[in-house]
């Protein structure tokens, strides 16, 4: 009896069976307790640190939650036919600067989110997926990996949507003086004498004429004095 030829193990086979997610990551959630039983629910309260680069946890250059800042998560996991529905709220303190006066500001953030994480072997109707299914639809869907999911991308999107695009330190912030840049909230009476640009040239001409008259007046005195001296002689 001939033995089948020896075949080397495919190194990619192990990768396909192992998950890419790290269960030690506080933003990775395990759904095994739900047991794929439609209607099963689990609530999770967790405090995590705001993730850092790559990407900004907020609106880059405007406002965001600093890397490492505490983020309080209240998450509800619900098992449905096609996967796990994740609903929750993230609370944190965001930092940025006022777009009017450029002063630092801080605001309390509450970002709501909801996302479906589908089973890899089921389509939107809970049936076994067929090879003819549209691959483009899968690109827009998030899938469970070995019963786990990473909440970070969903959380980033929720935070961006919850933050103001143009944060202000107060609703009636007057901003900065357009001429000298002083903060108007610190000096409510600050103002500059307004000059109509249409008369600016005439005002300059008037100033030149006045300076010339002064020069002539100052020059007349020496000449008259010189004439008087000649007459006396």
mmCIF file of C-alpha atoms in Angstrom:
data_model
loop_
_atom_site.group_PDB
_atom_site.id
_atom_site.type_symbol
_atom_site.label_atom_id
_atom_site.label_comp_id
_atom_site.label_asym_id
_atom_site.label_seq_id
_atom_site.Cartn_x
_atom_site.Cartn_y
_atom_site.Cartn_z
ATOM 1 C CA UNK A 1 0.000 0.000 0.000
ATOM 2 C CA UNK A 2 1.475 3.262 -1.126
ATOM 3 C CA UNK A 3 1.428 6.168 1.229
ATOM 4 C CA UNK A 4 0.188 9.532 -0.070
ATOM 5 C CA UNK A 5 2.939 11.993 -0.793
ATOM 6 C CA UNK A 6 3.978 14.127 2.136
ATOM 7 C CA UNK A 7 2.601 17.691 1.976
ATOM 8 C CA UNK A 8 3.920 20.670 3.884
ATOM 9 C CA UNK A 9 1.299 22.511 5.961
ATOM 10 C CA UNK A 10 -0.025 25.702 4.515
ATOM 11 C CA UNK A 11 1.208 28.571 6.750
ATOM 12 C CA UNK A 12 -1.858 30.633 5.799
ATOM 13 C CA UNK A 13 -4.236 27.974 7.072
ATOM 14 C CA UNK A 14 -3.380 28.768 10.676
ATOM 15 C CA UNK A 15 -3.855 32.480 10.031
ATOM 16 C CA UNK A 16 -7.341 31.861 8.678
ATOM 17 C CA UNK A 17 -8.345 30.028 11.852
ATOM 18 C CA UNK A 18 -6.800 32.539 14.262
ATOM 19 C CA UNK A 19 -8.329 35.888 14.979
ATOM 20 C CA UNK A 20 -6.586 39.149 14.275
ATOM 21 C CA UNK A 21 -8.159 40.768 17.317
ATOM 22 C CA UNK A 22 -6.457 40.870 20.691
ATOM 23 C CA UNK A 23 -8.870 40.078 23.518
ATOM 24 C CA UNK A 24 -6.606 42.051 25.872
ATOM 25 C CA UNK A 25 -7.440 45.261 24.012
ATOM 26 C CA UNK A 26 -10.079 47.076 26.133
ATOM 27 C CA UNK A 27 -11.889 48.155 22.946
ATOM 28 C CA UNK A 28 -12.322 44.536 21.820
ATOM 29 C CA UNK A 29 -15.537 42.901 23.047
ATOM 30 C CA UNK A 30 -16.320 39.198 23.292
ATOM 31 C CA UNK A 31 -19.830 38.013 22.324
ATOM 32 C CA UNK A 32 -19.475 34.317 23.127
ATOM 33 C CA UNK A 33 -21.746 34.613 26.172
ATOM 34 C CA UNK A 34 -24.649 35.508 23.874
ATOM 35 C CA UNK A 35 -24.329 32.092 22.230
ATOM 36 C CA UNK A 36 -25.919 33.179 18.934
ATOM 37 C CA UNK A 37 -29.330 33.029 20.589
ATOM 38 C CA UNK A 38 -31.614 35.693 19.050
ATOM 39 C CA UNK A 39 -32.949 37.891 21.834
ATOM 40 C CA UNK A 40 -30.035 37.343 24.196
ATOM 41 C CA UNK A 41 -28.657 40.595 25.635
ATOM 42 C CA UNK A 42 -25.603 41.658 27.582
ATOM 43 C CA UNK A 43 -24.689 45.021 29.134
ATOM 44 C CA UNK A 44 -21.072 46.092 29.555
ATOM 45 C CA UNK A 45 -19.730 49.136 31.407
ATOM 46 C CA UNK A 46 -16.067 49.800 30.850
ATOM 47 C CA UNK A 47 -13.582 52.643 31.231
ATOM 48 C CA UNK A 48 -10.902 52.770 28.546
ATOM 49 C CA UNK A 49 -8.177 55.147 27.452
ATOM 50 C CA UNK A 50 -8.761 57.279 24.375
ATOM 51 C CA UNK A 51 -6.830 55.724 21.481
ATOM 52 C CA UNK A 52 -4.115 57.713 19.814
ATOM 53 C CA UNK A 53 -2.513 57.659 16.366
ATOM 54 C CA UNK A 54 -3.021 56.557 13.666
ATOM 55 C CA UNK A 55 -5.867 58.992 13.291
ATOM 56 C CA UNK A 56 -7.145 61.584 15.721
ATOM 57 C CA UNK A 57 -9.842 60.865 18.301
ATOM 58 C CA UNK A 58 -11.867 63.870 17.188
ATOM 59 C CA UNK A 59 -11.498 66.613 14.572
ATOM 60 C CA UNK A 60 -7.821 67.116 13.807
ATOM 61 C CA UNK A 61 -6.554 70.610 14.511
ATOM 62 C CA UNK A 62 -9.909 71.707 15.974
ATOM 63 C CA UNK A 63 -11.070 69.642 18.953
ATOM 64 C CA UNK A 64 -10.778 66.082 20.223
ATOM 65 C CA UNK A 65 -10.274 63.750 23.169
ATOM 66 C CA UNK A 66 -6.564 63.680 24.139
ATOM 67 C CA UNK A 67 -4.768 60.386 23.756
ATOM 68 C CA UNK A 68 -4.883 58.401 26.992
ATOM 69 C CA UNK A 69 -7.778 60.402 28.484
ATOM 70 C CA UNK A 70 -10.449 58.313 30.248
ATOM 71 C CA UNK A 71 -13.502 57.344 28.196
ATOM 72 C CA UNK A 72 -16.528 55.853 29.931
ATOM 73 C CA UNK A 73 -18.385 53.253 27.831
ATOM 74 C CA UNK A 74 -21.916 51.990 28.403
ATOM 75 C CA UNK A 75 -22.529 49.242 25.830
ATOM 76 C CA UNK A 76 -25.460 46.922 25.138
ATOM 77 C CA UNK A 77 -24.956 43.764 23.059
ATOM 78 C CA UNK A 78 -28.037 42.191 21.475
ATOM 79 C CA UNK A 79 -28.016 38.930 19.564
ATOM 80 C CA UNK A 80 -30.103 38.927 16.379
ATOM 81 C CA UNK A 81 -30.466 36.540 13.466
ATOM 82 C CA UNK A 82 -27.679 38.030 11.369
ATOM 83 C CA UNK A 83 -25.223 39.017 14.075
ATOM 84 C CA UNK A 84 -24.818 41.214 17.158
ATOM 85 C CA UNK A 85 -26.331 44.676 17.410
ATOM 86 C CA UNK A 86 -24.101 46.998 19.460
ATOM 87 C CA UNK A 87 -25.636 50.111 21.022
ATOM 88 C CA UNK A 88 -24.024 52.442 23.511
ATOM 89 C CA UNK A 89 -22.741 55.814 24.683
ATOM 90 C CA UNK A 90 -19.201 57.093 25.172
ATOM 91 C CA UNK A 91 -18.518 59.928 27.635
ATOM 92 C CA UNK A 92 -15.283 61.895 27.796
ATOM 93 C CA UNK A 93 -13.787 65.385 28.038
ATOM 94 C CA UNK A 94 -12.725 66.959 24.748
ATOM 95 C CA UNK A 95 -10.160 69.744 24.402
ATOM 96 C CA UNK A 96 -9.630 72.310 21.679
ATOM 97 C CA UNK A 97 -9.634 76.054 21.071
ATOM 98 C CA UNK A 98 -12.320 78.607 20.375
ATOM 99 C CA UNK A 99 -12.591 79.393 16.664
ATOM 100 C CA UNK A 100 -13.387 83.044 17.467
ATOM 101 C CA UNK A 101 -10.890 84.079 20.130
ATOM 102 C CA UNK A 102 -8.436 81.117 19.897
ATOM 103 C CA UNK A 103 -8.566 80.532 23.667
ATOM 104 C CA UNK A 104 -8.299 76.926 24.975
ATOM 105 C CA UNK A 105 -11.605 75.273 25.831
ATOM 106 C CA UNK A 106 -12.901 72.013 27.283
ATOM 107 C CA UNK A 107 -16.320 70.427 26.917
ATOM 108 C CA UNK A 108 -18.031 67.288 28.133
ATOM 109 C CA UNK A 109 -18.790 64.864 25.302
ATOM 110 C CA UNK A 110 -21.525 62.245 25.066
ATOM 111 C CA UNK A 111 -21.344 60.275 21.803
ATOM 112 C CA UNK A 112 -24.088 57.751 20.976
ATOM 113 C CA UNK A 113 -23.422 54.888 18.573
ATOM 114 C CA UNK A 114 -25.140 51.836 17.103
ATOM 115 C CA UNK A 115 -23.606 49.275 14.768
ATOM 116 C CA UNK A 116 -24.364 45.791 13.497
ATOM 117 C CA UNK A 117 -21.550 43.229 13.555
ATOM 118 C CA UNK A 118 -22.576 40.377 11.265
ATOM 119 C CA UNK A 119 -21.703 36.705 11.521
ATOM 120 C CA UNK A 120 -19.173 35.830 8.802
ATOM 121 C CA UNK A 121 -21.345 32.955 7.550
ATOM 122 C CA UNK A 122 -24.695 34.760 7.353
ATOM 123 C CA UNK A 123 -26.183 37.408 5.072
ATOM 124 C CA UNK A 124 -28.686 40.131 5.956
ATOM 125 C CA UNK A 125 -31.529 37.569 6.145
ATOM 126 C CA UNK A 126 -29.708 35.271 8.552
ATOM 127 C CA UNK A 127 -29.233 32.563 5.910
ATOM 128 C CA UNK A 128 -25.988 30.978 4.852
ATOM 129 C CA UNK A 129 -24.197 33.324 2.489
ATOM 130 C CA UNK A 130 -23.931 32.233 -1.140
ATOM 131 C CA UNK A 131 -20.869 32.757 -3.361
ATOM 132 C CA UNK A 132 -22.892 34.985 -5.658
ATOM 133 C CA UNK A 133 -23.428 37.579 -2.933
ATOM 134 C CA UNK A 134 -22.198 41.035 -3.847
ATOM 135 C CA UNK A 135 -18.677 41.552 -2.501
ATOM 136 C CA UNK A 136 -19.131 45.312 -2.481
ATOM 137 C CA UNK A 137 -21.862 45.015 0.150
ATOM 138 C CA UNK A 138 -19.486 43.095 2.401
ATOM 139 C CA UNK A 139 -16.990 45.955 2.273
ATOM 140 C CA UNK A 140 -19.507 48.243 3.987
ATOM 141 C CA UNK A 141 -20.366 45.701 6.667
ATOM 142 C CA UNK A 142 -18.531 44.920 9.876
ATOM 143 C CA UNK A 143 -18.087 41.279 10.822
ATOM 144 C CA UNK A 144 -17.420 39.385 14.010
ATOM 145 C CA UNK A 145 -14.034 37.680 14.150
ATOM 146 C CA UNK A 146 -14.033 34.524 16.225
ATOM 147 C CA UNK A 147 -16.970 35.918 18.192
ATOM 148 C CA UNK A 148 -15.214 39.242 18.908
ATOM 149 C CA UNK A 149 -15.357 42.762 17.491
ATOM 150 C CA UNK A 150 -13.278 45.922 17.715
ATOM 151 C CA UNK A 151 -15.288 48.977 18.780
ATOM 152 C CA UNK A 152 -12.563 51.538 17.971
ATOM 153 C CA UNK A 153 -13.571 52.486 14.373
ATOM 154 C CA UNK A 154 -17.228 52.819 15.411
ATOM 155 C CA UNK A 155 -16.218 54.907 18.415
ATOM 156 C CA UNK A 156 -14.055 57.240 16.327
ATOM 157 C CA UNK A 157 -16.918 57.960 13.927
ATOM 158 C CA UNK A 158 -19.343 58.590 16.800
ATOM 159 C CA UNK A 159 -16.988 61.038 18.508
ATOM 160 C CA UNK A 160 -16.438 63.035 15.312
ATOM 161 C CA UNK A 161 -20.202 63.324 14.744
ATOM 162 C CA UNK A 162 -20.801 64.417 18.359
ATOM 163 C CA UNK A 163 -18.153 67.171 18.371
ATOM 164 C CA UNK A 164 -18.874 70.710 17.125
ATOM 165 C CA UNK A 165 -17.195 71.610 13.850
ATOM 166 C CA UNK A 166 -16.677 75.185 15.099
ATOM 167 C CA UNK A 167 -16.281 75.092 18.894
ATOM 168 C CA UNK A 168 -16.622 78.346 20.858
ATOM 169 C CA UNK A 169 -15.712 79.130 24.465
ATOM 170 C CA UNK A 170 -19.159 80.712 24.915
ATOM 171 C CA UNK A 171 -22.109 81.251 22.615
ATOM 172 C CA UNK A 172 -21.724 85.041 22.601
ATOM 173 C CA UNK A 173 -17.930 85.124 22.292
ATOM 174 C CA UNK A 174 -17.108 88.408 20.456
ATOM 175 C CA UNK A 175 -13.824 87.047 19.099
ATOM 176 C CA UNK A 176 -10.754 89.152 18.288
ATOM 177 C CA UNK A 177 -10.390 92.716 17.052
ATOM 178 C CA UNK A 178 -9.956 92.590 13.291
ATOM 179 C CA UNK A 179 -7.459 95.470 13.382
ATOM 180 C CA UNK A 180 -5.161 94.750 16.309
ATOM 181 C CA UNK A 181 -6.090 91.182 17.382
ATOM 182 C CA UNK A 182 -6.954 91.974 21.004
ATOM 183 C CA UNK A 183 -9.473 89.638 22.687
ATOM 184 C CA UNK A 184 -12.695 91.645 22.811
ATOM 185 C CA UNK A 185 -14.129 89.721 25.770
ATOM 186 C CA UNK A 186 -11.275 91.093 27.924
ATOM 187 C CA UNK A 187 -11.909 94.689 26.804
ATOM 188 C CA UNK A 188 -15.589 95.260 25.982
ATOM 189 C CA UNK A 189 -14.992 99.001 25.352
ATOM 190 C CA UNK A 190 -12.199 98.385 22.871
ATOM 191 C CA UNK A 191 -12.661 100.230 19.568
ATOM 192 C CA UNK A 192 -10.808 102.093 16.835
ATOM 193 C CA UNK A 193 -11.811 105.403 15.270
ATOM 194 C CA UNK A 194 -13.407 104.486 11.995
ATOM 195 C CA UNK A 195 -12.078 106.324 8.924
ATOM 196 C CA UNK A 196 -14.032 106.277 5.693
ATOM 197 C CA UNK A 197 -11.620 105.033 3.060
ATOM 198 C CA UNK A 198 -13.213 107.380 0.520
ATOM 199 C CA UNK A 199 -12.028 110.418 2.525
ATOM 200 C CA UNK A 200 -8.662 109.029 3.567
ATOM 201 C CA UNK A 201 -6.835 110.619 0.588
ATOM 202 C CA UNK A 202 -8.423 114.035 1.218
ATOM 203 C CA UNK A 203 -7.498 113.863 4.883
ATOM 204 C CA UNK A 204 -3.916 113.159 3.920
ATOM 205 C CA UNK A 205 -3.937 116.100 1.503
ATOM 206 C CA UNK A 206 -5.400 118.377 4.163
ATOM 207 C CA UNK A 207 -2.670 117.339 6.567
ATOM 208 C CA UNK A 208 0.002 118.133 3.973
ATOM 209 C CA UNK A 209 -1.459 121.600 3.360
ATOM 210 C CA UNK A 210 -1.563 122.339 7.062
ATOM 211 C CA UNK A 211 2.060 121.281 7.469
ATOM 212 C CA UNK A 212 3.041 123.569 4.558
ATOM 213 C CA UNK A 213 1.249 126.553 6.076
ATOM 214 C CA UNK A 214 3.039 126.002 9.334
ATOM 215 C CA UNK A 215 6.392 125.921 7.544
ATOM 216 C CA UNK A 216 5.632 129.188 5.734
ATOM 217 C CA UNK A 217 4.581 130.863 8.926
ATOM 218 C CA UNK A 218 7.713 129.731 10.689
ATOM 219 C CA UNK A 219 9.826 131.007 7.726
ATOM 220 C CA UNK A 220 8.270 134.541 7.603
ATOM 221 C CA UNK A 221 9.567 135.604 10.970
ATOM 222 C CA UNK A 222 13.314 135.444 10.141
ATOM 223 C CA UNK A 223 12.840 137.271 6.805
ATOM 224 C CA UNK A 224 10.931 140.201 8.352
ATOM 225 C CA UNK A 225 13.491 140.458 11.092
ATOM 226 C CA UNK A 226 16.289 140.636 8.501
ATOM 227 C CA UNK A 227 14.495 143.452 6.621
ATOM 228 C CA UNK A 228 14.046 145.435 9.831
ATOM 229 C CA UNK A 229 17.754 145.180 10.569
ATOM 230 C CA UNK A 230 18.610 146.578 7.118
ATOM 231 C CA UNK A 231 16.193 149.510 7.552
ATOM 232 C CA UNK A 232 17.731 150.410 10.883
ATOM 233 C CA UNK A 233 21.165 150.544 9.301
#
